[in-house]
Short mmCIF file of C-alpha atoms in Angstrom, two decimals:
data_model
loop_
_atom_site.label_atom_id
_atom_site.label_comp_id
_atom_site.label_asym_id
_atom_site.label_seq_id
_atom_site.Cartn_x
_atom_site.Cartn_y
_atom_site.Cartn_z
CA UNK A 25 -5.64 28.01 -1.66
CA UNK A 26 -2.89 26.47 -3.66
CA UNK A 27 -3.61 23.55 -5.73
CA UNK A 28 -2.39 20.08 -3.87
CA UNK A 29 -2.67 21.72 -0.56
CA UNK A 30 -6.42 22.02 -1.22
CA UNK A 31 -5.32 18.30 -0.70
CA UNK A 32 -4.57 19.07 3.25
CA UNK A 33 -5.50 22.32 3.35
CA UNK A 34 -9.70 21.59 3.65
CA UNK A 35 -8.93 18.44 5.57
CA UNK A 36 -9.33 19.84 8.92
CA UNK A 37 -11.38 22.64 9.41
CA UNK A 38 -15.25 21.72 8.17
CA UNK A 39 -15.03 18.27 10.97
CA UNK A 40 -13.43 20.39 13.18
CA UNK A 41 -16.18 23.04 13.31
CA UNK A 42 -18.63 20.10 13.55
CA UNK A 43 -17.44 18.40 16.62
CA UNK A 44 -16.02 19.86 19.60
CA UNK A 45 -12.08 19.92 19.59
CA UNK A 46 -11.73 19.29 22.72
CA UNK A 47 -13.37 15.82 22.41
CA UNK A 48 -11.37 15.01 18.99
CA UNK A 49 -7.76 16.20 21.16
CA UNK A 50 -8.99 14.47 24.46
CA UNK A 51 -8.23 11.02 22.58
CA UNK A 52 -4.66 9.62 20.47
CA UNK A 53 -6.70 10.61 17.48
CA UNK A 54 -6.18 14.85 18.25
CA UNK A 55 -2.39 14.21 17.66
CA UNK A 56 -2.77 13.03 13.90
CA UNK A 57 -5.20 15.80 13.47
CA UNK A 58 -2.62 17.76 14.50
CA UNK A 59 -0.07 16.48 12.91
CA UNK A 60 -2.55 17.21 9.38
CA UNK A 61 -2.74 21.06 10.13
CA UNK A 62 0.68 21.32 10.71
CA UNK A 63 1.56 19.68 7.65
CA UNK A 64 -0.45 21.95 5.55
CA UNK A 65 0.60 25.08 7.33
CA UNK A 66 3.97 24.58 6.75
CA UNK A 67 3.36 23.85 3.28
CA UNK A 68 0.80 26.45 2.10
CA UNK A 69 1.80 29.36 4.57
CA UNK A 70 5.22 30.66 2.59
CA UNK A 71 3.76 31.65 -0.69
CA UNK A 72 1.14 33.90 1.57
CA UNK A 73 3.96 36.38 2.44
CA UNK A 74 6.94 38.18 0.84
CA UNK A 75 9.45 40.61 1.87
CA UNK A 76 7.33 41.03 5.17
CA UNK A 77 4.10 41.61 3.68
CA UNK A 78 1.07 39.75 2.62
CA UNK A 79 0.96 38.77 -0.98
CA UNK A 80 -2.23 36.26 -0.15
CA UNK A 81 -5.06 37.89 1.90
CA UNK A 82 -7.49 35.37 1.98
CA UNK A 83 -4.80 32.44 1.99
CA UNK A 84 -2.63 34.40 4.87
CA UNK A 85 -6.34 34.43 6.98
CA UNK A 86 -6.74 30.52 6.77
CA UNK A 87 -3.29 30.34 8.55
CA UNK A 88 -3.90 32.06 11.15
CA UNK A 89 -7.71 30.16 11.23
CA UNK A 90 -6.17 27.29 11.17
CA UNK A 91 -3.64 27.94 14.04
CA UNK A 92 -6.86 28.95 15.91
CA UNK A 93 -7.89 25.56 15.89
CA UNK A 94 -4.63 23.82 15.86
CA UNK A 95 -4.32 25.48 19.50
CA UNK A 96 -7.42 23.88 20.56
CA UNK A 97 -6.51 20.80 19.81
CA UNK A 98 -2.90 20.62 21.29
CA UNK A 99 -4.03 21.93 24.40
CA UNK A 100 -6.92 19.33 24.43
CA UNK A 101 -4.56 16.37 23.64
CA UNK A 102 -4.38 13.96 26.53
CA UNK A 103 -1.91 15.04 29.89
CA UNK A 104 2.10 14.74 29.24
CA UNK A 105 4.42 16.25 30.51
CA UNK A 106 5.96 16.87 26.78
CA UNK A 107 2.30 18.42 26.39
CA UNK A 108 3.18 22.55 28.05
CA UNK A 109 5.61 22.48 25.36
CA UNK A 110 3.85 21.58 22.48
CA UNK A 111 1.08 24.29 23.88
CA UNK A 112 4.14 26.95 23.55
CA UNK A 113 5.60 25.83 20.39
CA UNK A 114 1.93 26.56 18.33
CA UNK A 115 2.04 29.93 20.55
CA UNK A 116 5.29 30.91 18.61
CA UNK A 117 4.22 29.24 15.36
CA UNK A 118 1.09 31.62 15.29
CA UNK A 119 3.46 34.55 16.96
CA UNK A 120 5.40 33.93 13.95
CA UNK A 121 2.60 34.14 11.28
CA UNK A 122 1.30 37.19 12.82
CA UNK A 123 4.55 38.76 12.43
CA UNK A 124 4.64 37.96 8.66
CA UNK A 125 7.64 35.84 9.35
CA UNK A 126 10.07 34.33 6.15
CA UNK A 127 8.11 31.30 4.78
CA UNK A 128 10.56 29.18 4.72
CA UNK A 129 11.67 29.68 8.99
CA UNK A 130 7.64 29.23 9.56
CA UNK A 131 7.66 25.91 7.26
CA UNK A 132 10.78 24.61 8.82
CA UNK A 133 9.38 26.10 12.66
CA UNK A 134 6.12 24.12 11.94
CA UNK A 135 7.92 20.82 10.81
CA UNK A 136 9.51 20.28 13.99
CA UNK A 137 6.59 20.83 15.74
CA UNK A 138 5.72 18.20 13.94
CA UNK A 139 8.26 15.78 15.44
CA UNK A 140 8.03 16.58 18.14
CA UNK A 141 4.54 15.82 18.78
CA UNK A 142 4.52 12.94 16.52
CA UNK A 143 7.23 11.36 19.13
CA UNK A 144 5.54 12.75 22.16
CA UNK A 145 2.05 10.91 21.38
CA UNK A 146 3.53 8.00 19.39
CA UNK A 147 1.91 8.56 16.01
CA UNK A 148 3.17 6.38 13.34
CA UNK A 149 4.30 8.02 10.54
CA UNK A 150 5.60 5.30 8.66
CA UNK A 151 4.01 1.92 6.64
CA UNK A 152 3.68 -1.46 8.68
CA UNK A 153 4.33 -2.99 5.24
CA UNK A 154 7.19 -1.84 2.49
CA UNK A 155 4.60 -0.11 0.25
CA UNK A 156 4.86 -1.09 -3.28
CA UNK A 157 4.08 1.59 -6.48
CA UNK A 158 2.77 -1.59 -8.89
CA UNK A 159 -0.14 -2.46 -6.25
CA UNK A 160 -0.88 1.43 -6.44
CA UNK A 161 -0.85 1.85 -10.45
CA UNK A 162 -4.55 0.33 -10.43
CA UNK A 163 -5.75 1.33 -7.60
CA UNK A 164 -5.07 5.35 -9.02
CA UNK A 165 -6.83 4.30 -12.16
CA UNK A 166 -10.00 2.71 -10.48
CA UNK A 167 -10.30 5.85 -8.09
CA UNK A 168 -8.34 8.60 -8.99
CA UNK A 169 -8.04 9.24 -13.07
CA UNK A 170 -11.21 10.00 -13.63
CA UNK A 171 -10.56 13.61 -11.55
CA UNK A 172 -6.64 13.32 -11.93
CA UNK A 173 -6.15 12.44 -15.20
CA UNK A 174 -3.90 9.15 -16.14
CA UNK A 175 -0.84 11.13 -15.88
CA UNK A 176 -2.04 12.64 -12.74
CA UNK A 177 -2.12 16.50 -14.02
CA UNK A 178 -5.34 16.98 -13.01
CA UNK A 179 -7.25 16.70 -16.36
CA UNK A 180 -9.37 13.36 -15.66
CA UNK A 181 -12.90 13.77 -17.57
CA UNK A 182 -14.49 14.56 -14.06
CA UNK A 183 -12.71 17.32 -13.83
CA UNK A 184 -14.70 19.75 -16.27
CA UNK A 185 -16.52 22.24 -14.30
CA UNK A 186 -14.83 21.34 -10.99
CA UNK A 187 -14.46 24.49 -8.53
CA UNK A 188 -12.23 23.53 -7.14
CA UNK A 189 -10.01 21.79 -9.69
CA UNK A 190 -8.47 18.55 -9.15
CA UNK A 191 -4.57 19.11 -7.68
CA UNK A 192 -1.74 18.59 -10.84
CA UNK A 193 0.24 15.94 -9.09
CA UNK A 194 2.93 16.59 -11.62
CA UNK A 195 3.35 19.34 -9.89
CA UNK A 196 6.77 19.05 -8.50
CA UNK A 197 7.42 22.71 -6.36
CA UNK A 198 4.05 21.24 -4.84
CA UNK A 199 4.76 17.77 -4.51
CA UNK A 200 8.01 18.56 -2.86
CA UNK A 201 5.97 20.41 0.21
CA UNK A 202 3.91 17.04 0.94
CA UNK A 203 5.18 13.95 3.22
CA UNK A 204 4.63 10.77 1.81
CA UNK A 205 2.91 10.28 5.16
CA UNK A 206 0.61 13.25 4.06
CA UNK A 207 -0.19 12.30 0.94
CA UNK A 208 -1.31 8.82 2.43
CA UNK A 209 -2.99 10.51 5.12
CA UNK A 210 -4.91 12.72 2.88
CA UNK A 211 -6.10 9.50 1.05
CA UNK A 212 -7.58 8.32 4.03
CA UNK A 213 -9.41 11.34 5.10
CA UNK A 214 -10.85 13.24 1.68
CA UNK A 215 -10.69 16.71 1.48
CA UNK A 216 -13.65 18.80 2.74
CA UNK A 217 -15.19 21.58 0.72
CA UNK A 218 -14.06 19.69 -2.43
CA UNK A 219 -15.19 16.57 -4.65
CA UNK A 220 -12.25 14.17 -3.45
CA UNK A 221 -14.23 11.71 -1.13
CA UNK A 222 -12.66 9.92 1.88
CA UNK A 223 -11.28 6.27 0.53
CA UNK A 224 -10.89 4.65 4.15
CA UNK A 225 -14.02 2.69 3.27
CA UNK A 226 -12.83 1.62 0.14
CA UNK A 227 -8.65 1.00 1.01
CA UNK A 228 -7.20 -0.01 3.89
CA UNK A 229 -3.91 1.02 5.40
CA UNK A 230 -1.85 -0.61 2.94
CA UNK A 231 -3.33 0.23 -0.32
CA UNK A 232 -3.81 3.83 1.16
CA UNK A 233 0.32 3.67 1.52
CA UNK A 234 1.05 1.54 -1.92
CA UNK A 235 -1.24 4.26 -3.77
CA UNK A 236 0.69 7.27 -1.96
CA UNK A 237 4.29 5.58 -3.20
CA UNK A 238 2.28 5.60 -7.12
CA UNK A 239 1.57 8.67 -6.45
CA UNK A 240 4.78 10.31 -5.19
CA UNK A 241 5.90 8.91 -8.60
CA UNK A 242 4.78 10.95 -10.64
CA UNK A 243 7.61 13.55 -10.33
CA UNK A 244 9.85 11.18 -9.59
CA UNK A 245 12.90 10.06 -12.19
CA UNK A 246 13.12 6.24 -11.60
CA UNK A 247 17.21 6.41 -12.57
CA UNK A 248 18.00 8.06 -9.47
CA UNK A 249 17.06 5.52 -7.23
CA UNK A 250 19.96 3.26 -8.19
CA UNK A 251 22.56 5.67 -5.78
CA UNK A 252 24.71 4.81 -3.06
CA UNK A 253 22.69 6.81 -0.69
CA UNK A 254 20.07 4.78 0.70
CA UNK A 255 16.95 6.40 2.66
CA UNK A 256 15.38 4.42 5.50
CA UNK A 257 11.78 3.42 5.28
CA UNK A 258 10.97 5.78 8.29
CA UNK A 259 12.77 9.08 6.59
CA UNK A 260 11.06 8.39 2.96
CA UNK A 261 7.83 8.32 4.64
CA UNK A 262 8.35 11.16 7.23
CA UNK A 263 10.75 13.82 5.21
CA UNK A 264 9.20 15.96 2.31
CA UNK A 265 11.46 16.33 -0.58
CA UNK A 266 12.18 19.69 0.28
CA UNK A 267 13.97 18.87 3.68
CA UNK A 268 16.09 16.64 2.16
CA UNK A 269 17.09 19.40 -0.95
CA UNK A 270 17.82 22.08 1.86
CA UNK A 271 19.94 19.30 3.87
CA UNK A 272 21.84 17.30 1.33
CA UNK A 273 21.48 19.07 -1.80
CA UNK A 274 19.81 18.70 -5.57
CA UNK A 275 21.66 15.05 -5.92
CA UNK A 276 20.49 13.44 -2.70
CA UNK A 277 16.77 15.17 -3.23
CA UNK A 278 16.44 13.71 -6.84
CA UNK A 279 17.39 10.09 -4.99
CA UNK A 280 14.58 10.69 -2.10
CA UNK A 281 12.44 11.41 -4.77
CA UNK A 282 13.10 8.31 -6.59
CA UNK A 283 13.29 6.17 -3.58
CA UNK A 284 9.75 7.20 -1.73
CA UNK A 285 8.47 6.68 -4.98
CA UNK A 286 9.82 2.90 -5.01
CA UNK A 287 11.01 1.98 -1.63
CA UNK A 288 13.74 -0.20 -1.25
CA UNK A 289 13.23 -3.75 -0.18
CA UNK A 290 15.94 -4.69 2.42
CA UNK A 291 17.57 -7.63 1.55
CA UNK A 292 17.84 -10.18 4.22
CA UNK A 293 18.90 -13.83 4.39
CA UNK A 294 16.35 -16.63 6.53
CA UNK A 295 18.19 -15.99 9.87
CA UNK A 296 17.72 -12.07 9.26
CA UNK A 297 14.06 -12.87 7.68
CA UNK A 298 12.84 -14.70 11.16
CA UNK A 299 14.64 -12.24 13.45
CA UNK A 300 12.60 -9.64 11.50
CA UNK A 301 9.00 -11.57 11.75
CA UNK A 302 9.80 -12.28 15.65
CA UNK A 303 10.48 -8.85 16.37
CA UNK A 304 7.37 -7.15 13.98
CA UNK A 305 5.49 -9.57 16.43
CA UNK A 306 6.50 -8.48 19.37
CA UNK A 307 5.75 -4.70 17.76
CA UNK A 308 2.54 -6.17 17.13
CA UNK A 309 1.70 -7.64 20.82
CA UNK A 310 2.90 -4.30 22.48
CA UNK A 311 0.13 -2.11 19.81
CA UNK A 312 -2.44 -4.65 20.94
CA UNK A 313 -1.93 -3.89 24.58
CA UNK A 314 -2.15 -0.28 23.92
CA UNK A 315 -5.69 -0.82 22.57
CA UNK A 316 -4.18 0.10 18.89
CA UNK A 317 -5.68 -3.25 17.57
CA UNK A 318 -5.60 -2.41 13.71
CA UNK A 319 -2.22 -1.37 13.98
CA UNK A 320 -1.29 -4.84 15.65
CA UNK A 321 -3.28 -6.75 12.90
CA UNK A 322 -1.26 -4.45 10.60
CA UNK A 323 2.41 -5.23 12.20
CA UNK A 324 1.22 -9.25 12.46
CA UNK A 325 0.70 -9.38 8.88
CA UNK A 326 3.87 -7.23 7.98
CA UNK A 327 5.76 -9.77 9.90
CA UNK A 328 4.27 -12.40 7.81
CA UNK A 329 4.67 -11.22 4.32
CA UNK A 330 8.23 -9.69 4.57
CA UNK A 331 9.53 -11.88 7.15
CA UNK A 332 8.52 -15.51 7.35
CA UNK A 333 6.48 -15.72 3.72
CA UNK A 334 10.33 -15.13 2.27
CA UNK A 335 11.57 -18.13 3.50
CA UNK A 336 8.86 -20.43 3.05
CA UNK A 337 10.11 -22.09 -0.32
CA UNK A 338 13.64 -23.05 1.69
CA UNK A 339 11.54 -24.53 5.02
CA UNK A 340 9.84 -27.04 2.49
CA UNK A 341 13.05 -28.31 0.97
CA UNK A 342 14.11 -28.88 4.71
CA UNK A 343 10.73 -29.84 6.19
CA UNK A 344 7.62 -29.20 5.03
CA UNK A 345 5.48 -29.84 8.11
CA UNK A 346 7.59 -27.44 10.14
CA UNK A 347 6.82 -24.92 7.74
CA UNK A 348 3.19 -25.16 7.90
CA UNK A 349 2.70 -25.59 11.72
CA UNK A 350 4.64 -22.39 11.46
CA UNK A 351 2.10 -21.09 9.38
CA UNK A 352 -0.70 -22.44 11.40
CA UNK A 353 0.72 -20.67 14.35
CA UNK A 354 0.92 -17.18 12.65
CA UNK A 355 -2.35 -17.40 11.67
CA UNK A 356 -3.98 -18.09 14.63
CA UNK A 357 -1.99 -15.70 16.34
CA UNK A 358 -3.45 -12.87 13.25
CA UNK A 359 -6.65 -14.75 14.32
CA UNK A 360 -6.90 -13.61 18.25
CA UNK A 361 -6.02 -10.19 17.03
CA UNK A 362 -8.68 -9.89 15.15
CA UNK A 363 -11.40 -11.68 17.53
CA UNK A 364 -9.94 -9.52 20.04
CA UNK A 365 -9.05 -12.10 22.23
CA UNK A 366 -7.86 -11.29 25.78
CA UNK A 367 -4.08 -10.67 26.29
CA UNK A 368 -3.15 -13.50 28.02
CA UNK A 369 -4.85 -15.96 25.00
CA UNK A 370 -2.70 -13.27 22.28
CA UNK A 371 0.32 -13.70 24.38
CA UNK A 372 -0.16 -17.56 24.51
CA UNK A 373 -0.86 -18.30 20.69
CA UNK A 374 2.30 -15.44 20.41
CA UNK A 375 4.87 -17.85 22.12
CA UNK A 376 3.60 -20.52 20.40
CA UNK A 377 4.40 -18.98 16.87
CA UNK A 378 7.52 -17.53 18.08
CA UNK A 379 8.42 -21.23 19.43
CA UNK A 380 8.41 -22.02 15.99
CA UNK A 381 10.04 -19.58 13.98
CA UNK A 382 13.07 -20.56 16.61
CA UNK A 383 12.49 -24.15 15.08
CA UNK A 384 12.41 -22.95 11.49
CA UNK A 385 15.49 -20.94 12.62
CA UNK A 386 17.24 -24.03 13.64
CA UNK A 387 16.69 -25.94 10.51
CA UNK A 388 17.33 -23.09 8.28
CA UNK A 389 20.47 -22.53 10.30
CA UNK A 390 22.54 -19.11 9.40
CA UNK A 391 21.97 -16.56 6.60
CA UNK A 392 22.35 -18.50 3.77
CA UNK A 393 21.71 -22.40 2.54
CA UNK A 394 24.11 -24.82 4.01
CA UNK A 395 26.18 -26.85 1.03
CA UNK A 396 24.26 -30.19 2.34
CA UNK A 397 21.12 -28.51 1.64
CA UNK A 398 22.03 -26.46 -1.74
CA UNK A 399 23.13 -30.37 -2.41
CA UNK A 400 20.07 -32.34 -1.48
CA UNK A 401 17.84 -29.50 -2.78
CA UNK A 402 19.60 -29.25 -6.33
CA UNK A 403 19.68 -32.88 -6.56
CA UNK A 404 15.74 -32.89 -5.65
CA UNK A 405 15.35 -30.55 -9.14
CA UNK A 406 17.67 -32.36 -11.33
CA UNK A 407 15.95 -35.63 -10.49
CA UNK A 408 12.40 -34.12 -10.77
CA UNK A 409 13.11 -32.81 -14.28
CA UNK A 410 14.65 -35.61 -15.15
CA UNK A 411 12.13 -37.68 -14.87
CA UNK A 412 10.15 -35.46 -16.55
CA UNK A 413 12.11 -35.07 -19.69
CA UNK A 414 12.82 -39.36 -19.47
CA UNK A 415 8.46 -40.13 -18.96
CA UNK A 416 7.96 -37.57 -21.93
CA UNK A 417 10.66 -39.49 -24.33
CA UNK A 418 9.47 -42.36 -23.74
CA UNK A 419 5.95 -41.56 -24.67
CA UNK A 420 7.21 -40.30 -27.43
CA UNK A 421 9.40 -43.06 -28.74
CA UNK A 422 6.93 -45.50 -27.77
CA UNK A 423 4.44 -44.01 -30.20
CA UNK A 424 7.04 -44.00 -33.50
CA UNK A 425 7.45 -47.63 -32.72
CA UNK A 426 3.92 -48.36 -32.63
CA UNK A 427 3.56 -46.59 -35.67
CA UNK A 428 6.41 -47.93 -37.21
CA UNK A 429 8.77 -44.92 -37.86
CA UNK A 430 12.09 -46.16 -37.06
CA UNK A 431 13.64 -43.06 -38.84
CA UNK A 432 11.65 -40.89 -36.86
CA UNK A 433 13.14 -42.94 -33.76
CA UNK A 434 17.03 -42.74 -34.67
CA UNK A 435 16.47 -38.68 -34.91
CA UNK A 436 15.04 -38.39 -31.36
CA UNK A 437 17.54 -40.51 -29.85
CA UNK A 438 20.50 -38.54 -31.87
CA UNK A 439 18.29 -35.30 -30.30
CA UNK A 440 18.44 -36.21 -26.61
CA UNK A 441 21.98 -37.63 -26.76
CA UNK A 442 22.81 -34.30 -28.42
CA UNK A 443 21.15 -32.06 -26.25
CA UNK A 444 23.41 -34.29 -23.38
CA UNK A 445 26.38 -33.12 -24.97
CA UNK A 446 25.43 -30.10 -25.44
CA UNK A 447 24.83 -29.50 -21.72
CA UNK A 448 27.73 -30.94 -20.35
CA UNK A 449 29.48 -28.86 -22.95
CA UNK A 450 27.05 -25.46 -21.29
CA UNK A 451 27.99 -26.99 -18.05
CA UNK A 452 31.57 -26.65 -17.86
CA UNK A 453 33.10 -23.29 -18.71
CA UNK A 454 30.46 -22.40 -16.36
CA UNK A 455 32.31 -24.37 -13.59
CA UNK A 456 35.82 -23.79 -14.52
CA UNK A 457 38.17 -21.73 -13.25
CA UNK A 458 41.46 -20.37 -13.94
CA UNK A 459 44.53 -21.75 -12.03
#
């Protein structure tokens, strides 16, 4: 067993044998179960053969066990008519390995398998909720350095006498095997047969994801990001590194790198921003009638935080109240998710929140600030620290008189009507321009 794939690699096979695989496939949650032993076949099955031959006994035997079970559970999944197909494409996968196939055909063979099934039974493979590396950075040194190390190579103090030892996630010929998606995944789940525990108890979805980018960053060189390809959200978390080297070459694989690593916030102005949070809702309401209610809670508070959160702080210089009945609406909305509330009552408090995000849409009015408001709301701040600065002199001066320092009073005024000066003087080759 190869080092981080010890990471997927165990994942499967002790619950498996535990429970019968036909109950586990005979519900939505066979398919990411699937999706895990396909993963880890397609990364730990190439260094098992060369030339045609077995290089790996014992590795080259948990393949094929694994394909055993990965069988099972694809024919167990629940009836489609996309199912037959899956059923045949594991039949050549294992064909495949039994013939001692080129790693590389097997790892690519596997992968869209992958896809495939991943569209077929509608398994998210992608974050709710841009994950963000900086919310990861403590969460890997409250539960990971001690086994990892704080560099992540696998040489935490926990890790004396481990059999076996924790994965180097420095490791980038290894790293560049794993998904983002399996990585988080693998958080979520533990690792069987070794001393990495399950976190799903201790992080939910989005920490699981925000550690995974941390993670991914550690053979990652944060320069590359700044490119003028840009990778989608969906791609970073679905692609391994590897795809993207044998599609676009070493440039565009150093940027995925970088970029799953610390993904891209998409820049949007309010009208963009409430278009987003409407239509994460209605993402949201359709999970929720599927019976996928974490996942709804998860897309409801995605819509919040990088939709309508964004443009909070421009609502209140147009009208406060607005903003927070729109508030009021989105949380009662998070609310009946989470009291599982019957549909009709989610849909209701749902058009009520959308009602007024078309409000706040209305008053925010296009992408940007209108001049009126950029007028009325700079004019709010230069009166506000006006005052400020004018209550604070005249504390000030107020005291030297008392006190009789009349010197003392001459040199503030010279100081304010001096900082004036200065300024207007900052002020206006600021503001002019060149005829």
């Amino acid at each position: 067993m190869t080092g981080p794939f010890r990471f997927l690699a165990w994942l499967m096979l002790p619950a498996l044998m535990s429970f019968s695989v036909n109950l586990l496939a005979a519900t939505a949650e066979g398919a990411p179960q699937a999706l895990h032993l396909l993963d880890y076949i397609g990364a730990d099955y190439p260094p098992t053969v060369e030339a045609g031959k077995v290089v790996d006994e014992s590795e080259y035997r948990e393949q094929v066990e694994f394909l055993g079970v990965l069988q099972g559970l694809v024919a167990g999944l629940p009836d489609k008519p996309e199912r037959a197909e899956l059923v045949k494409g594991v039949d050549e996968l294992l064909a495949a390995v039994n013939a001692h196939a080129d790693g590389a055909a097997v790892a690519r063979q596997a992968r869209q398998l992958g896809a495939r099934l991943a569209v077929a039974y509608e398994v998210s493979q992608a974050p709710a909720i841009t994950p963000d590396p900086t919310r990861g950075a403590p969460l890997y040194a409250q539960h990971c350095s001690v086994c990892h190390g704080e560099a992540g190579a696998g040489d935490g103090p926990a890790s004396v006498g481990m059999e076996p030892a924790p994965a180097n996630l420095r490791d980038a010929t290894r790293l560049d095997r794993l998904s983002l998606y399996a990585i988080y995944n693998t958080l979520g789940l533990g690792v069987e047969g070794t001393d990495m525990p399950s976190f799903a108890d201790q992080l939910d979805d989005r920490q699981r994801w925000d550690l995974a980018t941390y993670i991914a960053g550690f053979t990652a060189d944060p320069a590359a990001a700044k490119s003028e390809k840009s990778f989608n959200l969906a791609d970073l978390a679905r692609q391994t590194p590897n795809e993207v080297l044998a599609a676009e070459g070493p440039q565009a694989l150093a940027t995925f790198r970088a970029q799953r690593a610390q993904p891209p916030q998409v820049k949007r102005g309010p009208a963009q921003l409430l278009d987003y949070t409407a239509a994460t809702l209605d993402k949201s309401l359709a999970a929720f009638r599927n019976g996928e209610h974490e996942q709804a809670y998860d897309l409801s508070v995605a819509a919040y935080l990088e939709g309508f959160e964004l443009v909070e702080s421009s609502l209140d210089n147009v009208d406060a109240n607005v903003r927070k009945d729109t508030e009021k609406a989105l949380m009662a909305y998070r609310q009946s998710l989470q009291d599982g509330l019957p549909i009709e009552q989610v849909e209701e408090r749902l058009d009520v929140a959308k009602g007024k995000l078309t409000e706040s849409a209305g008053l925010l009015g296009g992408d940007g600030l209108s001049w009126s408001l950029s007028y009325i709301s700079g004019l709010l701040i230069l009166l506000r620290e006006g005052l400020e600065a004018i209550l604070v002199l005249a504390a000030i001066l107020a005291f030297l008189r008392n006190t009789g320092q009349q010197s003392a009073v001459r040199s503030v005024n010279v100081g304010w009507g001096l900082a004036l000066l200065a300024g207007l003087g900052t002020w206006a080759p600021g503001h002019w321009r060149p005829m």
